[in-house]
Amino acid sequence: MTHGLRASTGFGRRVLFACAVLAGLLQPAAAAEKTLRAVVHADLKVIDPTWTTIYITNRYGYLVYDTLFAYDSKFQAKPQMVDTWTVSPDNLTYTFTLRPGLVFHDGQKVTSADCVASLKRWMAKVSAGQVLAKFVGSLDIVDKDTFKLVLKEPFALVIDTLGSPLTAFMMPERIASKPVNEQITESVGSGPFRMVKEEWRPGNKVVFARHTGYVPRKEPADYLSGGKIAKLDRVEWLYIPDANTTLSALMAGEIDYFEAPPLDFIRLLKDNPDLTVLNIDNLGVQGLIRPNSLNPPFNNFKARQALFYLIDQPEFMQAVAGDDSLYMQFCGAYFLCHSANETEIGAVRKPDYAKAAAMLKEGGYAGEKLVVLMPTDRPQYAAATTVLIAALRKAGVAVDIQSADWSTISVRRARKDPVDKGGWNLFITTQGGPDTANPITNGWFNSRCEAANNGWACDPELEALVGKWMREADAGKRHTMIDAIQARAYESVPYVPFGQFFQPIAFRKNVTGVLETAVPVYWNIDKK
Amino acid sequence: MAGFLLRRIAMTIPVMLVVAIVVFLLLHLSPGDPAAIIAGDNATTADVEMIRVSLGLDKPLLTQFALWIGALLQGDFGVSVFNKVSVWTLIVQRMEPTLALAGVTMSFAVSIAIPVGVLAAWKAGTWIDHLAMGIAVLAFSAPVFLIGYGLVYEFARVWRLLPVQGYTPFSQDFTGFWQHLVLPAITLGLVFAALLARMTRSTMLDVLNEDYIRTARAKGLAPRAVLIRHALKNAAVPIVTTIGLGVALLIGGVVVTESVFAIPGIGRLTIEAVTQRDYPVIQGVILIASFVYVLINLAIDVAYAFLDPRIRY
């Protein structure tokens, strides 16, 4: 009996095994998991997009979270999580209704309470939200899908601000309502990808998996708006600090996507038949010189104006970008060339060192050493600073170069002290994308004195012009008002733009559907 | 021996305390501010200040030190100021790749260097000796990154035999583990192998000129027995010392090698923490590294007793 059972079981096993093998052979092969291995420009260290202005965290935000509105390729804000919205005749009350089917990664439905809490956090912490907050009287839940924003006075850019890349990312209420000075460490959004936190290796790898519950919009993807269709199963962000290693890995096919190749690699990458090099951001990056408005001589607007006559843009751009296909020969627009707010009013096209010297003298410069900060571990900044120093010397300026690593420089430039007590006069930085193209989100344009970025640009008249601009409902009139704003900026000089350049990305030919957006996004991308 | 071990282990406590104080002071008194880095390039002064307060960096230095030491005594290394992940978790995540790299490198270097050093000493003055020591000088002088990029170009880019970068855990893929470690181990190991080969050669030359070696030869012992049993064993103490010191060299070299080959190890963690001023991570890594150094020195001292019966503790 026992023997018979054993035999029968053995036979049964063999039959079952044979069936399983046969079934395996007959079944179509399960589709291989599609993983995009991307080397990103920085390590993701902070996963709270309201906590930092670091670009990598904003890019993480676009993967994990969804937004109420988003820009299309014409920089028009289009609804994203919002289904419908209405504006009252007095332009003071905005009522938003969420589209159906929105769910967070933890399976909870997105409600208006989540959106209100997220907006409140954003208005308290993020510069674009802080601008909107000044106009907001109340923000209330109407029902589970509807909420209402009531303004104290008309603000023409409510929808634009909600759609700008410095947008509010929608989080669950329990997370968004944490105190604003407490960093969020959970990663629960409703975007097309979710972060696989257990696979996160800070300093090395961040893994995102497709959010299976995500319902994309019906419209085709356009810039940051439209249907966010996640065609990849996984996106792996790798952080490889050595660019040469990344280049070799891309060429060898170990990685698929190189988000920010150094600009001197671009020609090499273009020559490789296995790779595509694509400039996804038509607005590019603006290089800028920041004078310290607290310390002489740049506490005098004449001295700040003199800086314009030191600028030979092609010379700066050669140092920063090298390849002349990667920069504009000249751009005098504060709000970037190719943007809706581009204007040449006031622009100084050619350097004139004698005139710069005379204006500096008029501005109170008396031959003292000016402190220029040079971050040695940021090659583009260091290169541009070298050109600036040479230009200053041509104008007869004595320069005290303070070279240090970025961390040290970032502390030094926050100091308001006089130069002889650890202060500074000039430093170089960059900014880019649609935020720069707008007077209220262009961080370095902010001239609100103590509330301005380091350098503390201070011009109430310029701020008044920007205030009028943001209250103007007519887009055509707003466009003409930009001329007056830029003309004033060329007088008061919050900063000096020294050129506009582009940062292409590179990826292997089997990667398709890369969208041309200022923020690299991973929906719509497919890998064959 | 047991008493010696206990005494040496007890001595690690004051050493660790001194290291903790020095590291804390060095970090906090040097310029740099994690709050400014967290806030980002476009942040206002107020944003940075708010983050500084939330991290407790506005507190007096003594208070910050007391808080850190207090937590440390309870086994809490703190959390990274950036990603809020515990320092211990970060170190554990990064430990395996570094230990694997150091282990494979050390095995590679020792297995090459000692036979070469012995051979060079045995054939002193011949072309074999000149060739071996010439290669050793070259390997010792070449910068680690140059060797690394050269190997990557040849073996990964041109011949496509090995991966360019990354690390695969042993538990995940045995073949991948070895494939990812070959180039980094050669890169890092060449310098150490060169040093060790030269050291072995000179030590062996001294020993081979000793009277007892002449006696052994006169007795008609086979050359292999003379070399291995009589000469190498007596030359072992300085060689083991060099191997021990080499661990320090390896830890230094790991930083560059891990960067070139994108290996997520302790070296890269340290560099990133230093550039970002992630104080708890730097403090944690240096404390652990110091502890490891103390243990290595202890292991070397214990090894002396086994290698040379005259040494007793």
XYZ file of N, CA and C in Angstrom, chain A residues 10-124:
345
model
N 5.209 9.413 -7.089
C 6.359 9.665 -7.958
C 5.913 9.858 -9.392
N 5.000 8.998 -9.813
C 4.512 9.122 -11.185
C 3.770 10.456 -11.367
N 2.919 10.720 -10.353
C 2.156 11.983 -10.405
C 3.087 13.195 -10.499
N 4.162 13.151 -9.708
C 5.110 14.265 -9.740
C 5.702 14.441 -11.136
N 6.051 13.261 -11.718
C 6.687 13.350 -13.034
C 5.715 13.944 -14.055
N 4.442 13.501 -13.939
C 3.425 14.013 -14.874
C 3.254 15.528 -14.675
N 3.158 15.885 -13.411
C 2.983 17.319 -13.106
C 4.146 18.141 -13.635
N 5.372 17.585 -13.424
C 6.570 18.288 -13.879
C 6.550 18.458 -15.409
N 6.171 17.337 -16.086
C 6.122 17.375 -17.551
C 5.109 18.424 -18.017
N 3.955 18.448 -17.313
C 2.918 19.429 -17.682
C 3.426 20.851 -17.480
N 4.136 21.015 -16.362
C 4.630 22.369 -16.055
C 5.627 22.819 -17.109
N 6.518 21.896 -17.498
C 7.515 22.230 -18.523
C 6.820 22.589 -19.822
N 5.818 21.720 -20.185
C 5.076 21.946 -21.432
C 4.366 23.300 -21.397
N 3.729 23.540 -20.236
C 3.014 24.821 -20.094
C 3.983 25.980 -20.236
N 5.144 25.776 -19.646
C 6.160 26.827 -19.734
C 6.589 27.074 -21.158
N 6.688 25.965 -21.921
C 7.121 26.112 -23.304
C 6.046 26.767 -24.169
N 4.800 26.367 -23.862
C 3.713 26.892 -24.692
C 3.360 28.342 -24.362
N 3.554 28.701 -23.090
C 3.185 30.059 -22.664
C 4.117 31.093 -23.299
N 3.592 32.236 -23.701
C 4.504 33.263 -24.186
C 5.424 33.700 -23.044
N 6.668 33.970 -23.376
C 7.628 34.383 -22.333
C 7.132 35.644 -21.643
N 7.223 35.628 -20.325
C 6.801 36.819 -19.577
C 7.671 38.001 -20.002
N 7.031 39.135 -20.172
C 7.773 40.313 -20.632
C 8.860 40.659 -19.620
N 10.070 40.890 -20.139
C 11.166 41.245 -19.249
C 10.878 42.598 -18.616
N 11.303 42.732 -17.357
C 11.081 43.996 -16.661
C 11.940 45.077 -17.296
N 11.317 46.210 -17.569
C 12.060 47.302 -18.200
C 12.604 48.230 -17.124
N 13.917 48.308 -17.060
C 14.565 49.166 -16.069
C 15.459 50.167 -16.788
N 15.266 51.413 -16.481
C 16.154 52.445 -17.026
C 17.172 52.782 -15.954
N 18.431 52.634 -16.318
C 19.503 52.978 -15.376
C 20.053 54.342 -15.776
N 19.762 55.322 -14.942
C 20.125 56.706 -15.256
C 21.127 57.232 -14.245
N 22.178 57.853 -14.748
C 23.106 58.523 -13.842
C 22.687 59.984 -13.757
N 22.325 60.408 -12.569
C 21.791 61.751 -12.384
C 22.900 62.703 -11.923
N 22.591 64.000 -11.957
C 23.648 64.990 -11.757
C 24.096 65.116 -10.306
N 23.277 64.629 -9.382
C 23.640 64.769 -7.964
C 23.019 63.621 -7.183
N 23.539 63.411 -6.008
C 22.966 62.380 -5.145
C 21.702 62.928 -4.487
N 20.666 62.120 -4.489
C 19.441 62.539 -3.798
C 19.664 62.375 -2.301
N 19.682 63.492 -1.606
C 19.944 63.424 -0.162
C 18.714 63.804 0.641
N 17.936 64.737 0.099
C 16.773 65.233 0.826
C 15.530 64.870 0.014
N 14.569 64.187 0.650
C 13.387 63.780 -0.114
C 12.161 64.617 0.265
N 12.416 65.770 0.823
C 11.320 66.700 1.097
C 11.440 67.868 0.117
N 10.574 67.910 -0.903
C 10.727 68.960 -1.918
C 10.403 70.361 -1.410
N 9.829 70.464 -0.214
C 9.580 71.804 0.327
C 10.751 72.276 1.187
N 11.711 71.420 1.384
C 12.762 71.673 2.365
C 13.999 72.310 1.742
N 14.143 72.155 0.435
C 15.383 72.546 -0.217
C 15.113 73.097 -1.606
N 16.065 73.887 -2.112
C 15.960 74.354 -3.501
C 16.875 73.533 -4.414
N 17.435 72.443 -3.879
C 18.346 71.603 -4.680
C 17.545 70.976 -5.835
N 18.115 71.061 -7.039
C 17.391 70.597 -8.228
C 17.037 69.115 -8.181
N 17.942 68.295 -7.648
C 17.692 66.849 -7.695
C 16.438 66.488 -6.886
N 16.183 67.236 -5.836
C 14.993 66.949 -5.026
C 13.730 67.363 -5.789
N 13.819 68.443 -6.540
C 12.686 68.854 -7.377
C 12.408 67.783 -8.440
N 13.469 67.206 -8.991
C 13.302 66.165 -10.020
C 12.711 64.897 -9.423
N 13.139 64.601 -8.230
C 12.536 63.478 -7.485
C 11.040 63.753 -7.282
N 10.734 65.016 -6.969
C 9.344 65.410 -6.741
C 8.476 65.118 -7.958
N 8.988 65.407 -9.145
C 8.199 65.168 -10.357
C 7.973 63.683 -10.641
N 8.870 62.824 -10.165
C 8.669 61.385 -10.351
C 7.617 60.845 -9.394
N 7.717 61.276 -8.158
C 6.948 60.652 -7.080
C 5.600 61.334 -6.836
N 5.572 62.628 -7.033
C 4.348 63.364 -6.723
C 3.663 63.819 -8.006
N 2.405 64.150 -7.855
C 1.696 64.769 -8.964
C 1.415 66.222 -8.577
N 1.027 67.010 -9.561
C 0.832 68.438 -9.327
C -0.560 68.843 -9.790
N -1.041 69.947 -9.249
C -2.390 70.386 -9.634
C -2.394 70.864 -11.082
N -1.378 71.645 -11.429
C -1.223 72.157 -12.792
C 0.219 71.909 -13.232
N 0.443 71.994 -14.540
C 1.820 71.829 -15.038
C 1.965 72.595 -16.348
N 3.172 73.064 -16.594
C 3.429 73.826 -17.824
C 3.424 72.918 -19.052
N 2.885 73.460 -20.166
C 3.080 72.785 -21.446
C 4.283 73.423 -22.141
N 4.533 73.022 -23.375
C 5.752 73.501 -24.048
C 5.688 74.986 -24.399
N 4.479 75.582 -24.274
C 4.385 77.036 -24.502
C 4.383 77.787 -23.172
N 4.738 77.092 -22.122
C 4.760 77.638 -20.757
C 3.390 78.129 -20.303
N 2.369 77.459 -20.789
C 1.003 77.704 -20.319
C 0.683 76.624 -19.283
N 0.134 77.048 -18.146
C -0.202 76.064 -17.112
C -1.467 75.304 -17.509
N -1.378 73.983 -17.520
C -2.498 73.108 -17.888
C -2.882 72.268 -16.669
N -4.176 71.916 -16.573
C -4.578 71.101 -15.416
C -3.914 69.730 -15.444
N -3.555 69.257 -14.272
C -2.925 67.945 -14.178
C -3.744 67.053 -13.234
N -3.724 67.335 -11.939
C -4.602 66.592 -11.031
C -5.996 67.223 -11.023
N -6.034 68.470 -11.396
C -7.320 69.184 -11.397
C -8.126 68.760 -12.621
N -9.409 68.520 -12.387
C -10.305 68.176 -13.494
C -10.894 69.463 -14.073
N -11.587 70.194 -13.213
C -12.172 71.470 -13.645
C -11.881 72.518 -12.578
N -11.905 73.787 -12.999
C -11.788 74.860 -12.028
C -12.543 76.073 -12.519
N -13.001 76.871 -11.583
C -13.747 78.080 -11.944
C -13.134 79.268 -11.206
N -13.325 80.429 -11.823
C -12.864 81.670 -11.200
C -14.070 82.594 -11.100
N -14.262 83.195 -9.937
C -15.416 84.075 -9.752
C -15.246 85.342 -10.594
N -16.338 86.026 -10.912
C -16.244 87.224 -11.764
C -15.303 88.289 -11.185
N -15.193 88.361 -9.854
C -14.291 89.376 -9.282
C -12.837 88.888 -9.213
N -12.586 87.728 -9.813
C -11.229 87.143 -9.870
C -10.631 86.876 -8.480
N -11.498 86.695 -7.508
C -10.974 86.479 -6.153
C -11.139 85.040 -5.663
N -12.098 84.319 -6.224
C -12.349 82.963 -5.719
C -12.088 81.925 -6.807
N -11.175 81.025 -6.486
C -10.834 79.931 -7.403
C -11.344 78.635 -6.770
N -12.151 77.903 -7.522
C -12.661 76.634 -7.005
C -12.124 75.498 -7.879
N -11.468 74.545 -7.242
C -10.822 73.464 -7.987
C -11.489 72.132 -7.657
N -11.715 71.325 -8.685
C -12.233 69.972 -8.465
C -11.216 68.977 -9.014
N -10.910 67.982 -8.197
C -9.894 66.994 -8.592
C -10.476 65.995 -9.580
N -9.628 65.481 -10.461
C -10.137 64.475 -11.390
C -10.252 63.126 -10.673
N -11.151 62.274 -11.149
C -11.354 60.997 -10.446
C -10.177 60.040 -10.662
N -10.060 59.124 -9.727
C -9.066 58.043 -9.882
C -7.698 58.343 -9.331
N -7.551 59.461 -8.639
C -6.215 59.787 -8.102
C -5.980 59.034 -6.798
N -4.911 58.282 -6.752
C -4.589 57.543 -5.521
C -3.110 57.702 -5.167
N -2.857 57.707 -3.878
C -1.476 57.762 -3.409
C -0.833 56.366 -3.517
N 0.472 56.327 -3.344
C 1.189 55.054 -3.439
C 0.793 54.081 -2.329
N 0.260 54.614 -1.223
C -0.175 53.709 -0.149
C -1.613 53.243 -0.353
N -2.191 53.570 -1.493
C -3.524 53.088 -1.829
C -4.652 54.011 -1.413
N -4.327 55.041 -0.650
C -5.372 55.974 -0.208
C -5.753 56.908 -1.352
N -7.029 57.266 -1.377
C -7.520 58.169 -2.416
C -7.029 59.605 -2.127
N -6.700 60.327 -3.187
C -6.298 61.726 -3.005
C -7.563 62.561 -2.788
N -7.570 63.362 -1.732
C -8.741 64.183 -1.447
C -8.349 65.664 -1.422
N -9.365 66.494 -1.366
C -9.097 67.928 -1.314
C -8.370 68.296 -0.011
N -8.582 67.530 1.040
C -7.887 67.803 2.311
C -6.376 67.636 2.123
N -5.983 66.630 1.347
C -4.554 66.423 1.060
C -4.005 67.630 0.293
N -4.780 68.089 -0.681
C -4.299 69.202 -1.525
C -4.197 70.494 -0.709
N -5.169 70.740 0.141
C -5.136 71.965 0.950
C -3.927 71.937 1.886
N -3.695 70.799 2.522
C -2.533 70.697 3.429
C -1.233 70.862 2.654
N -1.157 70.260 1.477
C 0.069 70.364 0.661
C 0.298 71.806 0.216
N -0.778 72.474 -0.190
C -0.648 73.873 -0.624
C -0.208 74.761 0.538
N -0.744 74.501 1.709
C -0.367 75.322 2.873
C 1.123 75.147 3.183
N 1.590 73.928 3.106
C 3.016 73.684 3.365
C 3.866 74.396 2.309
N 3.437 74.280 1.062
C 4.174 74.905 -0.056
C 4.184 76.437 0.090
N 3.058 76.997 0.492
C 2.981 78.458 0.628
C 3.840 78.962 1.798
N 4.093 78.080 2.735
C 4.927 78.492 3.869
C 6.412 78.360 3.564
